[in-house]
CSV table of C-alpha atoms in Angstrom, one decimal:
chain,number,residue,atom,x,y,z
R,52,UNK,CA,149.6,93.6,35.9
R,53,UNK,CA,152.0,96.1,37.3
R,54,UNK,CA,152.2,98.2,34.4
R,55,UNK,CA,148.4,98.3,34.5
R,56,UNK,CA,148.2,99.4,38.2
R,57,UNK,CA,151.6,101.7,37.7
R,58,UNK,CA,149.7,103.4,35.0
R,59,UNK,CA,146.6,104.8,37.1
R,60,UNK,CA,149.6,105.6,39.5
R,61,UNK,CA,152.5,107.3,37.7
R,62,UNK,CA,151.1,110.9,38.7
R,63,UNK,CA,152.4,110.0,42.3
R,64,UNK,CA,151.6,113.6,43.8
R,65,UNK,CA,147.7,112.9,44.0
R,66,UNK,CA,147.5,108.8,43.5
R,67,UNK,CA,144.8,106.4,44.8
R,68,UNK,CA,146.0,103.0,45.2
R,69,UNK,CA,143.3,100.0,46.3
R,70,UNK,CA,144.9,98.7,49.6
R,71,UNK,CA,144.1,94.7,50.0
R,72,UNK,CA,142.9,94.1,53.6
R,73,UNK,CA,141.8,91.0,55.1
R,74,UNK,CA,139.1,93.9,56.6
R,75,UNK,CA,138.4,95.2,53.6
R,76,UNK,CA,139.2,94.8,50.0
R,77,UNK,CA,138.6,98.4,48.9
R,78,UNK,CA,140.0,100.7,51.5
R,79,UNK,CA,142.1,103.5,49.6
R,80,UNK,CA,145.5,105.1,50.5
R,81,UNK,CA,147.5,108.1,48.9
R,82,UNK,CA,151.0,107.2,47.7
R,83,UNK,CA,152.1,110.6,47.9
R,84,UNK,CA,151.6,110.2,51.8
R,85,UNK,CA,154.0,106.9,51.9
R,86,UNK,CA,157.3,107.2,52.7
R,87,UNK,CA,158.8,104.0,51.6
R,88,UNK,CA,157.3,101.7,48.6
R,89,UNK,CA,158.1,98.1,48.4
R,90,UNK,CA,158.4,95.9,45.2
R,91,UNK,CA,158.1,91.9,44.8
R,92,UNK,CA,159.7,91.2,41.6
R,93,UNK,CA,158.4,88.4,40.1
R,94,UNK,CA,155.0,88.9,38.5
R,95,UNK,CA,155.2,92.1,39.7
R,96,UNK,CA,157.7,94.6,38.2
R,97,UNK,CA,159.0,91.4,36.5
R,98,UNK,CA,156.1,90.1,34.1
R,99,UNK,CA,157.2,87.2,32.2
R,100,UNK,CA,155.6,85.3,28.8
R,101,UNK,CA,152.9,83.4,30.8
R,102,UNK,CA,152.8,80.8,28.1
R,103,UNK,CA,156.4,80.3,27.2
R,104,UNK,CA,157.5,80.3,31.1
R,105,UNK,CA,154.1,78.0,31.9
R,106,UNK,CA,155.5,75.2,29.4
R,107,UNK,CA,159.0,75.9,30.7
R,108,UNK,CA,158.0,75.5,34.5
R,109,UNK,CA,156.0,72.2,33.4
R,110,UNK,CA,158.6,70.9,31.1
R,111,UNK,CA,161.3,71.4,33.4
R,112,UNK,CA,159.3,68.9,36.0
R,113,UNK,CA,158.4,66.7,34.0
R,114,UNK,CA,161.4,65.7,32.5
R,115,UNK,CA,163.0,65.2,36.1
R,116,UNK,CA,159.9,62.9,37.2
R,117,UNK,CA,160.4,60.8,33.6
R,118,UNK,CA,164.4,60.5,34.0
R,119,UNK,CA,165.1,60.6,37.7
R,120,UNK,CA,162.2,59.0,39.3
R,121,UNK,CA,160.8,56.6,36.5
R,122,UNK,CA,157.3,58.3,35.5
R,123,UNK,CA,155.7,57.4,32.3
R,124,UNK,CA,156.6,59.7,29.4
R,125,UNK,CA,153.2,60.5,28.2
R,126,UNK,CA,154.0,63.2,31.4
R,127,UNK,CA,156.2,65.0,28.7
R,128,UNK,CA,152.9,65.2,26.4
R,129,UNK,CA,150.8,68.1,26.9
R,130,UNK,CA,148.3,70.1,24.2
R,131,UNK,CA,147.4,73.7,24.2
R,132,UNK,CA,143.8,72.9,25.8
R,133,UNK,CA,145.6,71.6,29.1
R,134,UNK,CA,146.1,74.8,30.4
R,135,UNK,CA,142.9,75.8,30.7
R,136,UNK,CA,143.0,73.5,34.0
R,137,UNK,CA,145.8,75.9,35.7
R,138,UNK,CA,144.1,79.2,37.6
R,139,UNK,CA,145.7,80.7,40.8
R,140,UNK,CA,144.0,79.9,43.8
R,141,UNK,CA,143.3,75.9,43.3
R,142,UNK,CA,144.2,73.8,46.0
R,143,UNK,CA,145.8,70.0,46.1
R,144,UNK,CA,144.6,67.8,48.2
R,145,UNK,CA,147.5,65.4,48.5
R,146,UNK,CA,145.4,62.5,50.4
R,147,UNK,CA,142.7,61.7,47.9
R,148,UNK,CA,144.1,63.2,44.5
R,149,UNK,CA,141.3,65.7,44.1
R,150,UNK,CA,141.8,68.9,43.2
R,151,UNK,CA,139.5,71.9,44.7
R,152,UNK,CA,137.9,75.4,44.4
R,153,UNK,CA,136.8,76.7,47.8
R,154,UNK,CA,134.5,78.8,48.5
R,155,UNK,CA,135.4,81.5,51.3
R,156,UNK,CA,133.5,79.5,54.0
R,157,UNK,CA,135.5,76.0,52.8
R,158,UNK,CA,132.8,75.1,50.8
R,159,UNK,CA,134.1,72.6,47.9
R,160,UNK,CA,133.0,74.7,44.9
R,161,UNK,CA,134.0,72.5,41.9
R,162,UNK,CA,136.4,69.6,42.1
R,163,UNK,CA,138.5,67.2,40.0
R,164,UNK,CA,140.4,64.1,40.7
R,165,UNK,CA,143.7,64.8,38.6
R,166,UNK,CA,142.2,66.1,35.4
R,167,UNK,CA,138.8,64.3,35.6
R,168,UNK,CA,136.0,67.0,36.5
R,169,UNK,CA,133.8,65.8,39.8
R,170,UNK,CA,130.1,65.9,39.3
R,171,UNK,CA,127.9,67.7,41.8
R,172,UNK,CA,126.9,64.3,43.2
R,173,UNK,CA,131.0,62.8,43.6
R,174,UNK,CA,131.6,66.2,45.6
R,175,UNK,CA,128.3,65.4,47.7
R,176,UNK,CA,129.6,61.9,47.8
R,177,UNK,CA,133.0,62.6,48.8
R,178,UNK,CA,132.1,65.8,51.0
R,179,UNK,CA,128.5,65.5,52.4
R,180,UNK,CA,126.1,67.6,52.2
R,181,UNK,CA,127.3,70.8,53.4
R,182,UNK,CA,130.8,70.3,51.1
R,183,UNK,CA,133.0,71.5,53.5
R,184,UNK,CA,136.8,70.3,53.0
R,185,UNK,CA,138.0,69.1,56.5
R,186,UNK,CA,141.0,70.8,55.9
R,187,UNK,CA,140.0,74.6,55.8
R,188,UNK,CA,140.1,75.6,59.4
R,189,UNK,CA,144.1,74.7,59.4
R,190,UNK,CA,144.9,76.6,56.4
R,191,UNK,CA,142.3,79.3,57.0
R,192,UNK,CA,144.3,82.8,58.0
R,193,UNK,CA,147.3,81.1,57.6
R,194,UNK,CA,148.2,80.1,54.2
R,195,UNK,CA,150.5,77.3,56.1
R,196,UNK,CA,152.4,74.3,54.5
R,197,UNK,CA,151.5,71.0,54.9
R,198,UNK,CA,152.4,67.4,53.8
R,199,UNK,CA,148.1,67.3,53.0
R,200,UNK,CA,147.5,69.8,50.8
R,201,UNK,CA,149.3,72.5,48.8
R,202,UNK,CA,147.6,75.9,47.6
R,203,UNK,CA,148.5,77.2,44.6
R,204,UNK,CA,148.7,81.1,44.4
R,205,UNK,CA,151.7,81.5,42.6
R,206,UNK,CA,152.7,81.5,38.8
R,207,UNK,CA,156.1,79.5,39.3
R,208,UNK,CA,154.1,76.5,41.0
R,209,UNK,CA,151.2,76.8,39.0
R,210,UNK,CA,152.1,74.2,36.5
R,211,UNK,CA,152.8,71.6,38.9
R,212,UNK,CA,149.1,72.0,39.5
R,213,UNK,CA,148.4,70.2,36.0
R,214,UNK,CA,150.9,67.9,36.5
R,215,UNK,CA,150.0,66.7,40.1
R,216,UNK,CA,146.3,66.1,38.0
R,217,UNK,CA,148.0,63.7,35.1
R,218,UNK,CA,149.9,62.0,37.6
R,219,UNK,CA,147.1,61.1,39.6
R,220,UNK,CA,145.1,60.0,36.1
R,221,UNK,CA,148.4,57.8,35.2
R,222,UNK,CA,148.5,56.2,38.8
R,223,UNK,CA,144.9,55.4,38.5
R,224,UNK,CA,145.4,54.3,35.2
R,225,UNK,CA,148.2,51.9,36.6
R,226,UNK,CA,146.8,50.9,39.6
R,227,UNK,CA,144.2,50.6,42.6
R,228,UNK,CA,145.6,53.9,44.0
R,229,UNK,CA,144.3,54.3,48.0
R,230,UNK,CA,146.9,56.5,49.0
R,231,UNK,CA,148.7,58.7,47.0
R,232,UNK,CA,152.2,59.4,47.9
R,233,UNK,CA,154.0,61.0,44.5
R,234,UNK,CA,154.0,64.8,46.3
R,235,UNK,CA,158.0,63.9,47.4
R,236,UNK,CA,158.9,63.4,43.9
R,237,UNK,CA,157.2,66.3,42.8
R,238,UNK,CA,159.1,68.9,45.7
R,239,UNK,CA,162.4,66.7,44.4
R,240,UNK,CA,161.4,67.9,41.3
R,241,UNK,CA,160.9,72.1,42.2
R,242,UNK,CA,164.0,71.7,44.2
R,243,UNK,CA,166.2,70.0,41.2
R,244,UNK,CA,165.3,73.2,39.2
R,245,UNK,CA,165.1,76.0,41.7
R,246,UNK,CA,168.1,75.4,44.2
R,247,UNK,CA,170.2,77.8,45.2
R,248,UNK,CA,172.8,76.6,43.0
R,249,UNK,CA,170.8,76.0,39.7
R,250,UNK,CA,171.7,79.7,38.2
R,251,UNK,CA,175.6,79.0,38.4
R,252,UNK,CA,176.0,75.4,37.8
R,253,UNK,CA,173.3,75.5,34.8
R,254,UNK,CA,171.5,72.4,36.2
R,255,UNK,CA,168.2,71.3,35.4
R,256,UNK,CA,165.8,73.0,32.6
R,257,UNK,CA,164.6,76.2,34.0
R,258,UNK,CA,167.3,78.3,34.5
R,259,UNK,CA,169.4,77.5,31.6
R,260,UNK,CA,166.6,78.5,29.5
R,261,UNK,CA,165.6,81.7,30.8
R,262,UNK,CA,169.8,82.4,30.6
R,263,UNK,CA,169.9,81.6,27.0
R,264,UNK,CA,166.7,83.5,26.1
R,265,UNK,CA,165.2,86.2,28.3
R,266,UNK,CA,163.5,87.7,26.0
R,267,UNK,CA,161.8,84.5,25.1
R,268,UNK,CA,160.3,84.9,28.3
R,269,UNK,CA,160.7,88.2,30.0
R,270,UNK,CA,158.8,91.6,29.1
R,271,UNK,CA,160.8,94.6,29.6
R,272,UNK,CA,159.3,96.9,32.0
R,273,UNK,CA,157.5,100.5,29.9
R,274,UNK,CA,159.3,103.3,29.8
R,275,UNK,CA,156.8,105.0,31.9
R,276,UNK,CA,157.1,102.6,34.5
R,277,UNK,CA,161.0,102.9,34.8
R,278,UNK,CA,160.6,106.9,35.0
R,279,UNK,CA,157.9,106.7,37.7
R,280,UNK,CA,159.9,104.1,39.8
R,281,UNK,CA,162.9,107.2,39.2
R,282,UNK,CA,160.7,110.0,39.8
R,283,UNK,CA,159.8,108.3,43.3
R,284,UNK,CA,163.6,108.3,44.1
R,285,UNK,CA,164.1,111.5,43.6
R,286,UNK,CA,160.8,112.7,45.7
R,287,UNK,CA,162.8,111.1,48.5
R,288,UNK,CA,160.8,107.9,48.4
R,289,UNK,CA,162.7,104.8,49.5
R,290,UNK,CA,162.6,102.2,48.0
R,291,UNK,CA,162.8,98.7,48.2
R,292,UNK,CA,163.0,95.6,46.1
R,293,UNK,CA,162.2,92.3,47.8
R,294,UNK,CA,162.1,88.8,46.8
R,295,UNK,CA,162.5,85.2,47.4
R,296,UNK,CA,164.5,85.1,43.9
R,297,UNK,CA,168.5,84.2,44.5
R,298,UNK,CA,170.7,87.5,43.4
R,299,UNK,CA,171.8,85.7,40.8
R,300,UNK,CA,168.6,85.4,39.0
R,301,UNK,CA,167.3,88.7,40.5
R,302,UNK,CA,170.1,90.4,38.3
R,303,UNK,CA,169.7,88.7,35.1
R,304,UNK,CA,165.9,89.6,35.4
R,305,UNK,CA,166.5,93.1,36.0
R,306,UNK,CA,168.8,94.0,34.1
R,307,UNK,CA,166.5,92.8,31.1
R,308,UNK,CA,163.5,94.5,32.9
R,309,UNK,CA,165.3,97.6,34.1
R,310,UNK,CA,168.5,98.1,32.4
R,311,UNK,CA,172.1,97.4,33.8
R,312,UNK,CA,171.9,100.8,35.8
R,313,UNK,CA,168.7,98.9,38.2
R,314,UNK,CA,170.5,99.0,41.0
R,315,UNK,CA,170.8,102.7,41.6
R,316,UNK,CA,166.8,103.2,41.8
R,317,UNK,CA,166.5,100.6,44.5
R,318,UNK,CA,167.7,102.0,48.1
R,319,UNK,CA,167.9,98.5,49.5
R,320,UNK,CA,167.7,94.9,47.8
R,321,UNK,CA,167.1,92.1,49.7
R,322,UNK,CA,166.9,88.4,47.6
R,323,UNK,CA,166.3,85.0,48.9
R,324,UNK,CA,163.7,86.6,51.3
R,325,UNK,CA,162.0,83.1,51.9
R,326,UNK,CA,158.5,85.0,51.8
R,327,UNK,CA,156.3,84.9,53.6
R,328,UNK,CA,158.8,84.2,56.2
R,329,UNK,CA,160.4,87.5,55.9
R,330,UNK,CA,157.6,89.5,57.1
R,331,UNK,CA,156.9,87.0,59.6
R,332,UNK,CA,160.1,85.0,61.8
R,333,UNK,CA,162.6,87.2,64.2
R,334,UNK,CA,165.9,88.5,63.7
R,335,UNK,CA,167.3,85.6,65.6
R,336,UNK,CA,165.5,82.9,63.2
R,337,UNK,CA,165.9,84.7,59.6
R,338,UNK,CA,169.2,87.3,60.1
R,339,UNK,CA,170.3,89.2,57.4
R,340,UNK,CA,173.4,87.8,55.4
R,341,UNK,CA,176.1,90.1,53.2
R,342,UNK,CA,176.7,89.0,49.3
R,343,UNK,CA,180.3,88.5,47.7
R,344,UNK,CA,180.0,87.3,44.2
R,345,UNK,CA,177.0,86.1,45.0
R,346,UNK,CA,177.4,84.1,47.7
R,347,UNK,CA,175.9,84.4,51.2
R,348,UNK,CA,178.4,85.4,53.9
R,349,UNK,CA,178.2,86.0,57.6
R,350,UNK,CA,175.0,86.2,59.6
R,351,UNK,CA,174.7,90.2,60.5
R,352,UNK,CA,173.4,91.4,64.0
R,353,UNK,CA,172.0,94.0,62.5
R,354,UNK,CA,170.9,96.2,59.4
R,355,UNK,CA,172.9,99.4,59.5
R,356,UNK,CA,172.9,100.6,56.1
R,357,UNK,CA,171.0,100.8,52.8
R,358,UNK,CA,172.6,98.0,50.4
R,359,UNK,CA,172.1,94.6,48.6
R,360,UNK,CA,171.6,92.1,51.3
R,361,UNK,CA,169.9,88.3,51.1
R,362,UNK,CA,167.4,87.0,53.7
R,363,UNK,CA,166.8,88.7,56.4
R,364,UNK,CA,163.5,90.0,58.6
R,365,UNK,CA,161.3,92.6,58.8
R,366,UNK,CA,162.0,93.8,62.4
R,367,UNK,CA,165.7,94.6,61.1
R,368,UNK,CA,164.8,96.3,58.2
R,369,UNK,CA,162.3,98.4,59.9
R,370,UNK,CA,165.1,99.6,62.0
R,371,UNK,CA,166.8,100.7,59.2
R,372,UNK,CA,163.9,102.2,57.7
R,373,UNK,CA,163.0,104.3,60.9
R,374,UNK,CA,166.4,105.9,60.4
R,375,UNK,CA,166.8,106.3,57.3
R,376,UNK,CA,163.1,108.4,57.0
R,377,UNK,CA,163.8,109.7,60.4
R,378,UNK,CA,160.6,108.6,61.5
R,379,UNK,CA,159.2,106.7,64.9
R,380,UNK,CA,156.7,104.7,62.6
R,381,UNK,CA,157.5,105.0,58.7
R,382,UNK,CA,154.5,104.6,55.9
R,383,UNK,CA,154.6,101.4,54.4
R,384,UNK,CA,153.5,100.4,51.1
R,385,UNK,CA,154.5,96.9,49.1
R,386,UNK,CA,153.5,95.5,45.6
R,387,UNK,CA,153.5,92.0,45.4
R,388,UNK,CA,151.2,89.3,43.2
R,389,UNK,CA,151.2,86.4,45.9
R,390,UNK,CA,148.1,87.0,49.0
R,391,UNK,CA,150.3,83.7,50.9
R,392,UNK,CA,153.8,85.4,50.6
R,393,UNK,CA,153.3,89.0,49.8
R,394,UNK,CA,150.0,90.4,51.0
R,395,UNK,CA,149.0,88.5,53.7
R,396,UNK,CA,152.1,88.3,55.8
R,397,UNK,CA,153.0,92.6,55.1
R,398,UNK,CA,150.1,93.8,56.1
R,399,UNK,CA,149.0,91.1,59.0
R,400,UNK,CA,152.6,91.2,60.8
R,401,UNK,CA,153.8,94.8,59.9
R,402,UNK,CA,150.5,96.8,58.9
R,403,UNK,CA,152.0,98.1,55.9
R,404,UNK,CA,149.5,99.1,53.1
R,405,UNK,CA,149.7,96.1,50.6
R,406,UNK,CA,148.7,96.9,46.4
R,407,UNK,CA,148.0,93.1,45.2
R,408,UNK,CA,149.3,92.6,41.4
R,409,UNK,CA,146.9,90.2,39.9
R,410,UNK,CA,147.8,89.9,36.3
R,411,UNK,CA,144.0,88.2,35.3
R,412,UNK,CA,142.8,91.6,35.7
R,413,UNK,CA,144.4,92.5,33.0
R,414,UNK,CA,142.2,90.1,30.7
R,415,UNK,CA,139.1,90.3,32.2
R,416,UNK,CA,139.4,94.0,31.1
R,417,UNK,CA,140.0,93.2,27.7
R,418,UNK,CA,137.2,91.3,27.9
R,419,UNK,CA,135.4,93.8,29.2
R,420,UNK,CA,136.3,96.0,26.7
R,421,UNK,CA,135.3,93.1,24.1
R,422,UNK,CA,131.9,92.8,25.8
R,423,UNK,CA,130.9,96.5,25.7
R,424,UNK,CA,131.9,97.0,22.0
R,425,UNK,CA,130.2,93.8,20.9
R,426,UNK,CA,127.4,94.0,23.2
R,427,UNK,CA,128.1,90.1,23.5
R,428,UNK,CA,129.9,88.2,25.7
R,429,UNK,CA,133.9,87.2,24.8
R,430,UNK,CA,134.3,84.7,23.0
R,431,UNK,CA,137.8,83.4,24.9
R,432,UNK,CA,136.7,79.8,26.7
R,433,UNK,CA,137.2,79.7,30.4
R,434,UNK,CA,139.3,77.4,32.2
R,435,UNK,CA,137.7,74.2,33.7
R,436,UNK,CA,137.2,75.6,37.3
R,437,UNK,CA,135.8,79.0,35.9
R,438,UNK,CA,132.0,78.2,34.9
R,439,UNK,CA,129.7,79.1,37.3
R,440,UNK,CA,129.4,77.8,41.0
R,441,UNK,CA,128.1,74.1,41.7
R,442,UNK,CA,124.9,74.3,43.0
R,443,UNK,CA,123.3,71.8,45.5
């Protein structure tokens, strides 16, 4: 996690940070040698109760499939041992139900359809030989949406990846399934509890929850983490807090995080970013948009000062960035936990130098740890996609 990364970073004078190219996954930068340093929030300065907000996220869909679009209850069901089945990085295959680990080529590494566990001779059965998902060249490089599949790399969609896999068991269960077509209900479900609106009007599960109890499922950022982020101001850092969170929310979680005075160690704050499109669309397709109470106001032509703004584009802000540094080409770095929306796009479109927050880190340490003072492996189970690779 952040505060894991922060911590081999907080000496910012003479800092190596690992730089997450698609080049090469260990090239090194200084921070000291950045000028501006960019933060996602959540799952990145943010960390939230991965437990508590997991059974929130799942709940909170659930419940809309059961009472708004008439799925069996037994949804609402689920036992500690489920979310073994939930790791970033699985990918949905909306066509046949299956749900797949790829190997870096597109090879179909492990597979389930819904919950139930392929065995090597259903992938070569399904697959052929070879195993390759007929998919991968489209999504390969691009991390693009599509009404056939849907990748998983994200904590706050992660759940649905468990319950796509029970509703494909309680269709089959039901019925002679040959096409599958429940993926609507399930994006009516995210967008029920995650619209714009949600925080205000206190409709659906998610939000409500997280309003009534943050601590529930929120960590407060370390002390030392909240005086590096302030020693970086005052070196003259900018610094910038972006993220595809609605102000709203964005303030409730920092001031929890961060204390009520967050605002004054970001330069500029820009929420409902739409990652990855952000780093990616023009000015003319994603302007940036002023806040009063909250609210979005008038498209602006152009980004002229340091502020709290929503949506928005890179080009724009680099503008701004260029002045504010003084600077032809200002040093880049962001800190985000998502490759789709955070690390890919920043570094692709804008060569800025990307640090990738990947909270599992953070156990496979501790296991580490474990390992080397037991001289014997950990005795945490893995999840079902984490055994070794299928072999032909």
């Amino acid at each position: 996690h952040v505060d894991a990364v922060l911590r081999q970073t907080a000496e910012w004078r003479d800092p190596v940070a690992v730089c997450s190219h698609s080049t090469a996954m260990a090239e090194h930068f200084s921070l000291a040698d950045c000028d501006v340093i960019g933060f996602d929030l959540d799952h990145t300065l943010c960390r939230y109760n991965v437990s508590c907000t997991f059974a929130l996220i799942y709940d909170s869909f659930a419940q809309f499939l059961v009472e708004h679009k008439g799925y069996d209850r037994e949804l609402m069901s689920v036992t500690p041992d489920c979310w073994d089945f939930c790791f970033k990085g699985l990918l949905l295959d909306l066509e046949d139900g299956n749900l797949l680990k790829l190997g870096e080529d597109g090879t179909v590494l492990r597979a389930s359809h819904g919950t139930r566990i392929l065995t090597v001779e259903e992938i070569l059965e399904t697959y052929g030989k070879k195993r390759k998902w007929k998919h991968f060249k489209t999504i390969n490089g691009t991390f693009a949406r599509s009404g056939k599949y849907h990748f998983y790399d994200n904590y706050f969609d992660l759940p649905g990846a468990l319950l796509c896999a029970r509703v494909v068991d309680l269709l089959d269960q039901n019925r002679n399934v040959k096409k599958y077509e429940f993926w609507k209900d399930v994006i009516a479900s995210i967008e029920y509890n995650y619209k714009a609106s949600a925080f205000k009007e206190d409709s659906g599960i998610y939000f409500p929850s997280v309003k009534k109890d943050p601590g529930k499922y929120l960590m407060r950022c370390s002390e030392s983490v909240k005086d590096w982020l302030r020693k970086l101001k005052n070196a003259g850092k900018v610094l910038l807090l972006i993220t595809s969170s609605h102000s709203d929310y964005c303030r409730l979680l920092c001031e929890h995080i961060l204390g009520e005075d967050f605002e004054e160690i970001f330069d500029i704050i820009i929420t409902n970013a739409l990652k990855p499109g952000f780093f990616t669309q023009t000015p003319q397709q994603r302007p940036f948009r002023t806040l009063v109470n909250d609210e979005e106001r008038e498209p602006l032509p152009s980004l002229e000062q340091p502020g709290w703004y929503s949506q928005g584009n890179w080009n724009h802000l680099n503008e701004l960035l260029k002045k504010i540094t003084g600077k032809s080409e200002p040093k880049v770095v962001y800190f985000g936990d998502s490759m789709r929306s955070d690390i890919f796009p920043a570094h692709s479109y804008n060569n800025c130098e990307t640090v990738l927050v990947l909270e599992e880190l953070e156990v496979e340490a501790s296991q580490q740890v474990t390992t080397d003072r037991k001289d014997s492996e950990p005795s945490e189970k893995k999840g079902k996609y984490e055994a070794g690779d299928t072999k032909e």
